[in-house]
PDB file of C-alpha atoms and ligand atoms in Angstrom:
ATOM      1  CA  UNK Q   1     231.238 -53.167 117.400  1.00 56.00           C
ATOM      2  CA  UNK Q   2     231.027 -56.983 118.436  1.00 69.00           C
ATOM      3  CA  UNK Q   3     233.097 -58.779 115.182  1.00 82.00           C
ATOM      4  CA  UNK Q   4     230.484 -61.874 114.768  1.00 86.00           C
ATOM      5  CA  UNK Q   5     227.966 -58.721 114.133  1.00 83.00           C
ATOM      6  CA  UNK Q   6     230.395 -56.949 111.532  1.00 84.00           C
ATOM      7  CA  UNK Q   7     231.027 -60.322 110.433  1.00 87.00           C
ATOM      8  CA  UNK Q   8     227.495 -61.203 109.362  1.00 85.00           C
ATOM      9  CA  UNK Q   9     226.655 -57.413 108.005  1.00 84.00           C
ATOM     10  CA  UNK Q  10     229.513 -57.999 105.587  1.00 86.00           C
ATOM     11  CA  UNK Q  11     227.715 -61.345 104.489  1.00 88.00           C
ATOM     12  CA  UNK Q  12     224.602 -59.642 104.719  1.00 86.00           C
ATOM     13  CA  UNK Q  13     226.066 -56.639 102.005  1.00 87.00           C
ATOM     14  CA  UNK Q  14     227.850 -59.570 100.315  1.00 89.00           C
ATOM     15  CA  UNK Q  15     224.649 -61.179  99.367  1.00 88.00           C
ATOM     16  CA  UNK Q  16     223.010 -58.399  98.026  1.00 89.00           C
ATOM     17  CA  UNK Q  17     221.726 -56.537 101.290  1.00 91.00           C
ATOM     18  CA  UNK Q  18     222.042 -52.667 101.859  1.00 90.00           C
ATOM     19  CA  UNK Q  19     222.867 -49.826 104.239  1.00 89.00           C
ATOM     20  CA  UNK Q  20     219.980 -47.990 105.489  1.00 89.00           C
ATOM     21  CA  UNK Q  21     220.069 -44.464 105.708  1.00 87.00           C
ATOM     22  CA  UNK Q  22     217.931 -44.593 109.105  1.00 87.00           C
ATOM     23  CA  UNK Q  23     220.123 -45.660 112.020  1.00 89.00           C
ATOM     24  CA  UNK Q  24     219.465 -47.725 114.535  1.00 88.00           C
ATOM     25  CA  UNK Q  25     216.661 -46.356 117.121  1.00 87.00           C
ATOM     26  CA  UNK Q  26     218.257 -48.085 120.052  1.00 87.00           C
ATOM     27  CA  UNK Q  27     222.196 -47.335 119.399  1.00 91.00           C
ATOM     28  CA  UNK Q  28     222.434 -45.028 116.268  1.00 90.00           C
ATOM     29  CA  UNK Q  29     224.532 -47.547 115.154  1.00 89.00           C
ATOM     30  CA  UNK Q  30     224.467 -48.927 111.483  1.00 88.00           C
ATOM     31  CA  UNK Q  31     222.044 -51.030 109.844  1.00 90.00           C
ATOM     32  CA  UNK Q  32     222.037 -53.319 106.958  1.00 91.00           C
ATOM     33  CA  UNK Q  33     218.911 -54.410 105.332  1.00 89.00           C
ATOM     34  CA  UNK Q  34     218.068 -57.534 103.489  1.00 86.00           C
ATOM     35  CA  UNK Q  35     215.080 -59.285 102.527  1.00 83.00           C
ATOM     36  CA  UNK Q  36     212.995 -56.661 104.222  1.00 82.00           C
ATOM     37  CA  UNK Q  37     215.370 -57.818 107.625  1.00 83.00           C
ATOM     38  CA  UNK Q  38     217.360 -55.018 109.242  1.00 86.00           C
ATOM     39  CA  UNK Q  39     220.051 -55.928 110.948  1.00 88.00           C
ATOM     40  CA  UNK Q  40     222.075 -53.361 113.681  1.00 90.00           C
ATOM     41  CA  UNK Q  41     225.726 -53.271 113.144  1.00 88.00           C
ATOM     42  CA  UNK Q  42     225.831 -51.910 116.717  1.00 88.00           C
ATOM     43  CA  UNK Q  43     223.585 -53.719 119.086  1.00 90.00           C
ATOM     44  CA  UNK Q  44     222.122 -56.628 116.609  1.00 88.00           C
ATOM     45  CA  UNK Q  45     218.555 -55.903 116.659  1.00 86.00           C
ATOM     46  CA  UNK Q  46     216.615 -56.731 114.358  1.00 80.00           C
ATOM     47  CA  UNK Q  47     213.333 -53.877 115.450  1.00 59.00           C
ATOM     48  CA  UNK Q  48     211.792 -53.787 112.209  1.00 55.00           C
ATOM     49  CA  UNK Q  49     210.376 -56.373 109.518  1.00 56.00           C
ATOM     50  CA  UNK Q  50     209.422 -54.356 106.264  1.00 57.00           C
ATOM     51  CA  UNK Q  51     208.008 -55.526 103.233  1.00 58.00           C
ATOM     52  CA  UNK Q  52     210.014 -54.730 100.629  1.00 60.00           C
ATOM     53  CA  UNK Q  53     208.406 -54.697  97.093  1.00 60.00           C
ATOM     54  CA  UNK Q  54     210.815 -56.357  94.502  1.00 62.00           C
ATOM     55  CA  UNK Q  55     211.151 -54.296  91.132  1.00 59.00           C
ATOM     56  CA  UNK Q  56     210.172 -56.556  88.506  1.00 58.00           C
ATOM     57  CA  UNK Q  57     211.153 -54.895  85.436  1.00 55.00           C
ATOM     58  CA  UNK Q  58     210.545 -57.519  83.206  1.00 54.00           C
ATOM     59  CA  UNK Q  59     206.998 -58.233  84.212  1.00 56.00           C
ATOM     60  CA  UNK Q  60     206.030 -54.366  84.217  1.00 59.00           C
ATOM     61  CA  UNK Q  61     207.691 -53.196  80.698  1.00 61.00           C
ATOM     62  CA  UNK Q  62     207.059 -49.983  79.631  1.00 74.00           C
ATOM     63  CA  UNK Q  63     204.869 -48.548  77.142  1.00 76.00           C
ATOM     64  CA  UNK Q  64     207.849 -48.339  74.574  1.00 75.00           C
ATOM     65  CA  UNK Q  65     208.789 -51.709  74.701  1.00 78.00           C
ATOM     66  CA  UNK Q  66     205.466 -53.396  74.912  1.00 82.00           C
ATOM     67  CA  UNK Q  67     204.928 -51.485  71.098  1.00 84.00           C
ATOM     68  CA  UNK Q  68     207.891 -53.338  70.664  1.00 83.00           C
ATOM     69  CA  UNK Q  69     207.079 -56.697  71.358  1.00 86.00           C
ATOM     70  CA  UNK Q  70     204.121 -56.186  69.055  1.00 89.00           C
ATOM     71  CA  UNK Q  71     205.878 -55.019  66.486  1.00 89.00           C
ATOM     72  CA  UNK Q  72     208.304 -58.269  67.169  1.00 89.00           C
ATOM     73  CA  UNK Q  73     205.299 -60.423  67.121  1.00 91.00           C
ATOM     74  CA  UNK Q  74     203.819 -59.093  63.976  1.00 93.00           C
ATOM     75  CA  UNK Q  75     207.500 -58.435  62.061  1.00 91.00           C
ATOM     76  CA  UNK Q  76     208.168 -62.656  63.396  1.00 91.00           C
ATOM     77  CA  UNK Q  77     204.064 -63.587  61.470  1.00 92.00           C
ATOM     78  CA  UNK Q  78     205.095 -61.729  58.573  1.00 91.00           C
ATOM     79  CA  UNK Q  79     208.313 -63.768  58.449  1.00 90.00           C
ATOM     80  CA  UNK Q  80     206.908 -67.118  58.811  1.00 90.00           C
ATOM     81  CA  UNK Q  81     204.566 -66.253  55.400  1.00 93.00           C
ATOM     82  CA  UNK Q  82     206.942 -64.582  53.295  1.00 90.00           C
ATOM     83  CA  UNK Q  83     208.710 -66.992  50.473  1.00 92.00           C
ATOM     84  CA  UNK Q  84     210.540 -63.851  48.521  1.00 91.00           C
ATOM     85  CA  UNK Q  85     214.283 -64.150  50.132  1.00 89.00           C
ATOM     86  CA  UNK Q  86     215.027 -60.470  49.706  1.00 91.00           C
ATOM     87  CA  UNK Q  87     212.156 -59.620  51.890  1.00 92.00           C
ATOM     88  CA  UNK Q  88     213.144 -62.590  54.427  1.00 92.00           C
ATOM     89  CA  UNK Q  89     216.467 -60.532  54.457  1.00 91.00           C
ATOM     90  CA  UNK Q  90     214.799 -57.251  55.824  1.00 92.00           C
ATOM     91  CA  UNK Q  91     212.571 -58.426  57.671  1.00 90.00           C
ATOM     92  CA  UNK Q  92     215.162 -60.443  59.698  1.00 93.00           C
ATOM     93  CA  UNK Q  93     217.350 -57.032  59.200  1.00 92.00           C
ATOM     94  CA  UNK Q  94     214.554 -54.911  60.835  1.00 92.00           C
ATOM     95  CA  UNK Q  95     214.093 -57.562  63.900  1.00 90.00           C
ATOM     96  CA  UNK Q  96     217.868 -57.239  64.797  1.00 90.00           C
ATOM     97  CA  UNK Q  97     217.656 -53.707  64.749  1.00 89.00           C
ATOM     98  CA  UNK Q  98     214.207 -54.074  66.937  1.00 86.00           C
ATOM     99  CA  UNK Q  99     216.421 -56.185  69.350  1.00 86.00           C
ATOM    100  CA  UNK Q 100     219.220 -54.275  69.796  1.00 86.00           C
ATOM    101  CA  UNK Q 101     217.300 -51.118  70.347  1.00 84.00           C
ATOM    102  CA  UNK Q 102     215.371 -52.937  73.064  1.00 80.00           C
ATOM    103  CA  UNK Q 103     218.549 -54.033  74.490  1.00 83.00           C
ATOM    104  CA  UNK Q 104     219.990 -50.490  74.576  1.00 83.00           C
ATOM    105  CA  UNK Q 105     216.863 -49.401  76.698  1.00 77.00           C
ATOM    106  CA  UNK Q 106     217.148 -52.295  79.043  1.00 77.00           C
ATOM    107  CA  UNK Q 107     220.808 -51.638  79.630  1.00 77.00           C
ATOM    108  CA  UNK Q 108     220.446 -47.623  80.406  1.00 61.00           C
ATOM    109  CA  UNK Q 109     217.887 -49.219  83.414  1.00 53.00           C
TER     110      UNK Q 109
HETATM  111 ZN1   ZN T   1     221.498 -50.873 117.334  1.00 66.76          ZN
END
């Protein structure tokens, strides 16, 4: 295994890139993939460009959490136009418990 090749694979993984399962069809050696780039470990081809789709959780929420962000909206209206302080109080209670619940889903993805 040349070194400059191991060498730049470890960048590669470094930077975010992965293994692939499939090795390489000209040496069976390794290959790291970034970027929709795989590079061989063995030989340092590059055969293959694919297009890897990036997850974007944030722009695709689920179902669950968009009722949330409603329920955030409407919870943050009905805030603005109450003057009673007690209500203020659970209201504000009810949107920290809103948040953290949406932050317990987030972090189990
Ligand atoms: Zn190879």
């Amino acid at each position: 295994m040349p070194e400059e090749l191991t060498k730049k694979a470890a960048e590669m993984l470094l930077k975010g890139a992965t293994l692939l399962s499939e090795p390489c069809p000209y040496c069976k050696g390794v290959r790291v993939m970034k970027e929709g780039q795989a590079l061989c470990i063995g030989c340092g081809r590059q055969p293959e460009k694919k297009e890897v789709p990036k997850p974007e959780l944030s722009k695709d929420p689920t179902l669950i959490e968009k009722t949330f962000e409603k329920k955030l909206e409407s919870l943050s209206k009905e805030l603005e136009n109450e003057k009673d302080h007690e209500k203020q109080q659970s209201i504000l209670k009810t949107i920290n418990s809103l948040l953290e619940t949406i932050d317990k889903m987030k972090g189990k993805q």
